C-alpha cells in the first residue's frame, strides 16, 4: 500500500507550473493604450475642474472609476462573468470616454488617434480571446 507523499518529499514530482504568458507587440500596445486612457482621464480632470476639491476628485476619481469598471467587466480575471457583447460595450464606453476627454480639451487629433489605435488593439485582443 502506498502512502500519500507531500510535495516536499524526495522523489515526488514538482508541482505543475502555469503556462507562461505571451508578451508580444500587441500585448505591449494594449498596456500602453490602457495606460494612456487612464492618464487621459486624469489629465482631463486636472485641466477641466477647478483646483483643489473638484479637480482632485475628478483627477483621481475618473481614472479610478474607469479602472474598476474595466476590472469588473472586461478584465481577463474579472469576478463578474460577462459575454462578448457586454465586454465590447464596456470597452467601447471606456475608449470613447478617454477619446472624448481629449476632444473636450480641444485636442481632437489626439482623441481621434487614440480612438483608432484603441479600436485596433481591442479588435486584435477580442480575436485572440475568441480563438
PDB file of C-alpha atoms in Angstrom:
ATOM      1  CA  UNK A   1       0.000   0.000   0.000  1.00  0.00           C
ATOM      2  CA  UNK A   2       1.440   3.354  -0.979  1.00  0.00           C
ATOM      3  CA  UNK A   3       1.247   6.325   1.296  1.00  0.00           C
ATOM      4  CA  UNK A   4       0.498   9.806   0.006  1.00  0.00           C
ATOM      5  CA  UNK A   5       3.556  11.960  -0.498  1.00  0.00           C
ATOM      6  CA  UNK A   6       3.782  15.646   0.149  1.00  0.00           C
ATOM      7  CA  UNK A   7       5.343  17.959  -2.383  1.00  0.00           C
ATOM      8  CA  UNK A   8       8.381  18.223  -0.099  1.00  0.00           C
ATOM      9  CA  UNK A   9       9.165  14.501  -0.109  1.00  0.00           C
ATOM     10  CA  UNK A  10      12.201  13.474  -2.155  1.00  0.00           C
ATOM     11  CA  UNK A  11      11.253  11.684  -5.324  1.00  0.00           C
ATOM     12  CA  UNK A  12       7.926  13.429  -5.713  1.00  0.00           C
ATOM     13  CA  UNK A  13       7.188  15.384  -8.835  1.00  0.00           C
ATOM     14  CA  UNK A  14       7.341  19.163  -8.625  1.00  0.00           C
ATOM     15  CA  UNK A  15       4.032  20.995  -8.888  1.00  0.00           C
ATOM     16  CA  UNK A  16       2.992  21.930 -12.389  1.00  0.00           C
ATOM     17  CA  UNK A  17       3.853  25.495 -13.316  1.00  0.00           C
ATOM     18  CA  UNK A  18       1.257  27.586 -15.105  1.00  0.00           C
ATOM     19  CA  UNK A  19       1.991  28.283 -18.753  1.00  0.00           C
ATOM     20  CA  UNK A  20       3.975  31.442 -19.370  1.00  0.00           C
ATOM     21  CA  UNK A  21       2.011  34.374 -20.771  1.00  0.00           C
ATOM     22  CA  UNK A  22       2.963  35.622 -24.186  1.00  0.00           C
ATOM     23  CA  UNK A  23       4.356  39.115 -24.293  1.00  0.00           C
ATOM     24  CA  UNK A  24       4.421  40.384 -27.829  1.00  0.00           C
ATOM     25  CA  UNK A  25       3.953  43.722 -29.586  1.00  0.00           C
ATOM     26  CA  UNK A  26       0.145  43.584 -29.353  1.00  0.00           C
ATOM     27  CA  UNK A  27       0.253  42.972 -25.609  1.00  0.00           C
ATOM     28  CA  UNK A  28       2.627  45.901 -25.124  1.00  0.00           C
ATOM     29  CA  UNK A  29       0.390  48.103 -27.293  1.00  0.00           C
ATOM     30  CA  UNK A  30      -2.631  47.035 -25.239  1.00  0.00           C
ATOM     31  CA  UNK A  31      -0.914  48.007 -21.977  1.00  0.00           C
ATOM     32  CA  UNK A  32       0.126  51.357 -23.459  1.00  0.00           C
ATOM     33  CA  UNK A  33      -3.422  52.043 -24.704  1.00  0.00           C
ATOM     34  CA  UNK A  34      -4.930  51.264 -21.296  1.00  0.00           C
ATOM     35  CA  UNK A  35      -2.333  53.383 -19.501  1.00  0.00           C
ATOM     36  CA  UNK A  36      -2.774  56.299 -21.892  1.00  0.00           C
ATOM     37  CA  UNK A  37      -6.554  56.076 -21.474  1.00  0.00           C
ATOM     38  CA  UNK A  38      -6.306  56.290 -17.692  1.00  0.00           C
ATOM     39  CA  UNK A  39      -3.797  59.140 -17.872  1.00  0.00           C
ATOM     40  CA  UNK A  40      -6.074  60.938 -20.341  1.00  0.00           C
ATOM     41  CA  UNK A  41      -8.950  60.833 -17.869  1.00  0.00           C
ATOM     42  CA  UNK A  42      -6.681  62.077 -15.070  1.00  0.00           C
ATOM     43  CA  UNK A  43      -5.383  64.911 -17.259  1.00  0.00           C
ATOM     44  CA  UNK A  44      -8.948  65.845 -18.205  1.00  0.00           C
ATOM     45  CA  UNK A  45      -9.901  66.014 -14.520  1.00  0.00           C
ATOM     46  CA  UNK A  46      -6.860  68.154 -13.790  1.00  0.00           C
ATOM     47  CA  UNK A  47      -7.464  70.711 -16.553  1.00  0.00           C
ATOM     48  CA  UNK A  48     -11.255  70.837 -16.611  1.00  0.00           C
ATOM     49  CA  UNK A  49     -12.202  71.154 -12.954  1.00  0.00           C
ATOM     50  CA  UNK A  50     -11.063  73.893 -10.563  1.00  0.00           C
ATOM     51  CA  UNK A  51      -8.388  73.009  -8.075  1.00  0.00           C
ATOM     52  CA  UNK A  52      -8.332  71.819  -5.251  1.00  0.00           C
ATOM     53  CA  UNK A  53     -11.535  69.963  -4.329  1.00  0.00           C
ATOM     54  CA  UNK A  54     -13.425  69.072  -7.513  1.00  0.00           C
ATOM     55  CA  UNK A  55     -10.215  68.945  -9.527  1.00  0.00           C
ATOM     56  CA  UNK A  56      -8.545  66.394  -7.275  1.00  0.00           C
ATOM     57  CA  UNK A  57     -11.738  64.326  -7.060  1.00  0.00           C
ATOM     58  CA  UNK A  58     -12.086  64.128 -10.841  1.00  0.00           C
ATOM     59  CA  UNK A  59      -8.341  63.741 -11.399  1.00  0.00           C
ATOM     60  CA  UNK A  60      -8.333  60.631  -9.186  1.00  0.00           C
ATOM     61  CA  UNK A  61     -11.958  59.544  -9.459  1.00  0.00           C
ATOM     62  CA  UNK A  62     -12.379  59.386 -13.236  1.00  0.00           C
ATOM     63  CA  UNK A  63      -9.455  57.017 -13.912  1.00  0.00           C
ATOM     64  CA  UNK A  64     -10.234  55.029 -10.765  1.00  0.00           C
ATOM     65  CA  UNK A  65     -13.841  54.558 -11.863  1.00  0.00           C
ATOM     66  CA  UNK A  66     -12.705  53.513 -15.357  1.00  0.00           C
ATOM     67  CA  UNK A  67     -10.188  51.030 -13.918  1.00  0.00           C
ATOM     68  CA  UNK A  68     -12.775  49.472 -11.586  1.00  0.00           C
ATOM     69  CA  UNK A  69     -15.334  49.138 -14.395  1.00  0.00           C
ATOM     70  CA  UNK A  70     -12.690  47.587 -16.660  1.00  0.00           C
ATOM     71  CA  UNK A  71     -11.650  45.144 -13.918  1.00  0.00           C
ATOM     72  CA  UNK A  72     -15.203  44.127 -13.078  1.00  0.00           C
ATOM     73  CA  UNK A  73     -16.485  43.607 -16.623  1.00  0.00           C
ATOM     74  CA  UNK A  74     -13.615  43.438 -19.140  1.00  0.00           C
ATOM     75  CA  UNK A  75     -10.536  42.079 -17.400  1.00  0.00           C
ATOM     76  CA  UNK A  76      -9.416  38.534 -18.231  1.00  0.00           C
ATOM     77  CA  UNK A  77      -9.654  37.835 -14.475  1.00  0.00           C
ATOM     78  CA  UNK A  78     -12.900  39.692 -13.844  1.00  0.00           C
ATOM     79  CA  UNK A  79     -15.037  38.394 -10.984  1.00  0.00           C
ATOM     80  CA  UNK A  80     -18.233  39.022 -12.986  1.00  0.00           C
ATOM     81  CA  UNK A  81     -18.766  36.688 -15.934  1.00  0.00           C
ATOM     82  CA  UNK A  82     -19.627  38.809 -18.979  1.00  0.00           C
ATOM     83  CA  UNK A  83     -20.382  37.721 -22.525  1.00  0.00           C
ATOM     84  CA  UNK A  84     -18.666  39.115 -25.614  1.00  0.00           C
ATOM     85  CA  UNK A  85     -21.306  41.794 -26.192  1.00  0.00           C
ATOM     86  CA  UNK A  86     -21.038  43.080 -22.627  1.00  0.00           C
ATOM     87  CA  UNK A  87     -17.245  43.183 -22.806  1.00  0.00           C
ATOM     88  CA  UNK A  88     -17.437  45.067 -26.093  1.00  0.00           C
ATOM     89  CA  UNK A  89     -19.902  47.615 -24.718  1.00  0.00           C
ATOM     90  CA  UNK A  90     -17.710  48.268 -21.669  1.00  0.00           C
ATOM     91  CA  UNK A  91     -14.561  48.629 -23.726  1.00  0.00           C
ATOM     92  CA  UNK A  92     -16.184  50.937 -26.273  1.00  0.00           C
ATOM     93  CA  UNK A  93     -17.575  53.123 -23.481  1.00  0.00           C
ATOM     94  CA  UNK A  94     -14.158  53.439 -21.828  1.00  0.00           C
ATOM     95  CA  UNK A  95     -12.360  54.189 -25.103  1.00  0.00           C
ATOM     96  CA  UNK A  96     -14.948  56.783 -26.093  1.00  0.00           C
ATOM     97  CA  UNK A  97     -14.712  58.409 -22.641  1.00  0.00           C
ATOM     98  CA  UNK A  98     -10.927  58.736 -22.914  1.00  0.00           C
ATOM     99  CA  UNK A  99     -11.136  59.971 -26.510  1.00  0.00           C
ATOM    100  CA  UNK A 100     -13.889  62.433 -25.630  1.00  0.00           C
ATOM    101  CA  UNK A 101     -11.727  63.819 -22.849  1.00  0.00           C
ATOM    102  CA  UNK A 102      -9.198  64.896 -25.480  1.00  0.00           C
ATOM    103  CA  UNK A 103     -11.961  66.312 -27.664  1.00  0.00           C
ATOM    104  CA  UNK A 104     -13.254  68.366 -24.739  1.00  0.00           C
ATOM    105  CA  UNK A 105      -9.709  69.647 -24.113  1.00  0.00           C
ATOM    106  CA  UNK A 106      -9.652  70.905 -27.725  1.00  0.00           C
ATOM    107  CA  UNK A 107      -7.141  68.323 -28.948  1.00  0.00           C
ATOM    108  CA  UNK A 108      -9.297  66.401 -31.430  1.00  0.00           C
ATOM    109  CA  UNK A 109      -6.366  64.846 -33.296  1.00  0.00           C
ATOM    110  CA  UNK A 110      -5.032  63.212 -30.121  1.00  0.00           C
ATOM    111  CA  UNK A 111      -8.518  61.952 -29.261  1.00  0.00           C
ATOM    112  CA  UNK A 112      -9.200  60.523 -32.703  1.00  0.00           C
ATOM    113  CA  UNK A 113      -5.781  58.876 -32.991  1.00  0.00           C
ATOM    114  CA  UNK A 114      -6.289  57.349 -29.550  1.00  0.00           C
ATOM    115  CA  UNK A 115      -9.721  56.019 -30.532  1.00  0.00           C
ATOM    116  CA  UNK A 116      -8.358  54.459 -33.738  1.00  0.00           C
ATOM    117  CA  UNK A 117      -5.362  52.836 -32.021  1.00  0.00           C
ATOM    118  CA  UNK A 118      -7.522  51.603 -29.124  1.00  0.00           C
ATOM    119  CA  UNK A 119     -10.067  50.181 -31.570  1.00  0.00           C
ATOM    120  CA  UNK A 120      -7.421  48.227 -33.477  1.00  0.00           C
ATOM    121  CA  UNK A 121      -5.934  46.994 -30.210  1.00  0.00           C
ATOM    122  CA  UNK A 122      -9.375  45.969 -28.944  1.00  0.00           C
ATOM    123  CA  UNK A 123     -10.224  44.083 -32.125  1.00  0.00           C
ATOM    124  CA  UNK A 124      -6.941  42.163 -32.040  1.00  0.00           C
ATOM    125  CA  UNK A 125      -7.451  41.329 -28.353  1.00  0.00           C
ATOM    126  CA  UNK A 126     -11.035  40.185 -28.929  1.00  0.00           C
ATOM    127  CA  UNK A 127      -9.938  37.958 -31.825  1.00  0.00           C
ATOM    128  CA  UNK A 128      -7.216  36.404 -29.664  1.00  0.00           C
ATOM    129  CA  UNK A 129      -9.630  35.775 -26.793  1.00  0.00           C
ATOM    130  CA  UNK A 130     -12.168  34.094 -29.064  1.00  0.00           C
ATOM    131  CA  UNK A 131      -9.575  31.832 -30.728  1.00  0.00           C
TER     132      UNK A 131
END
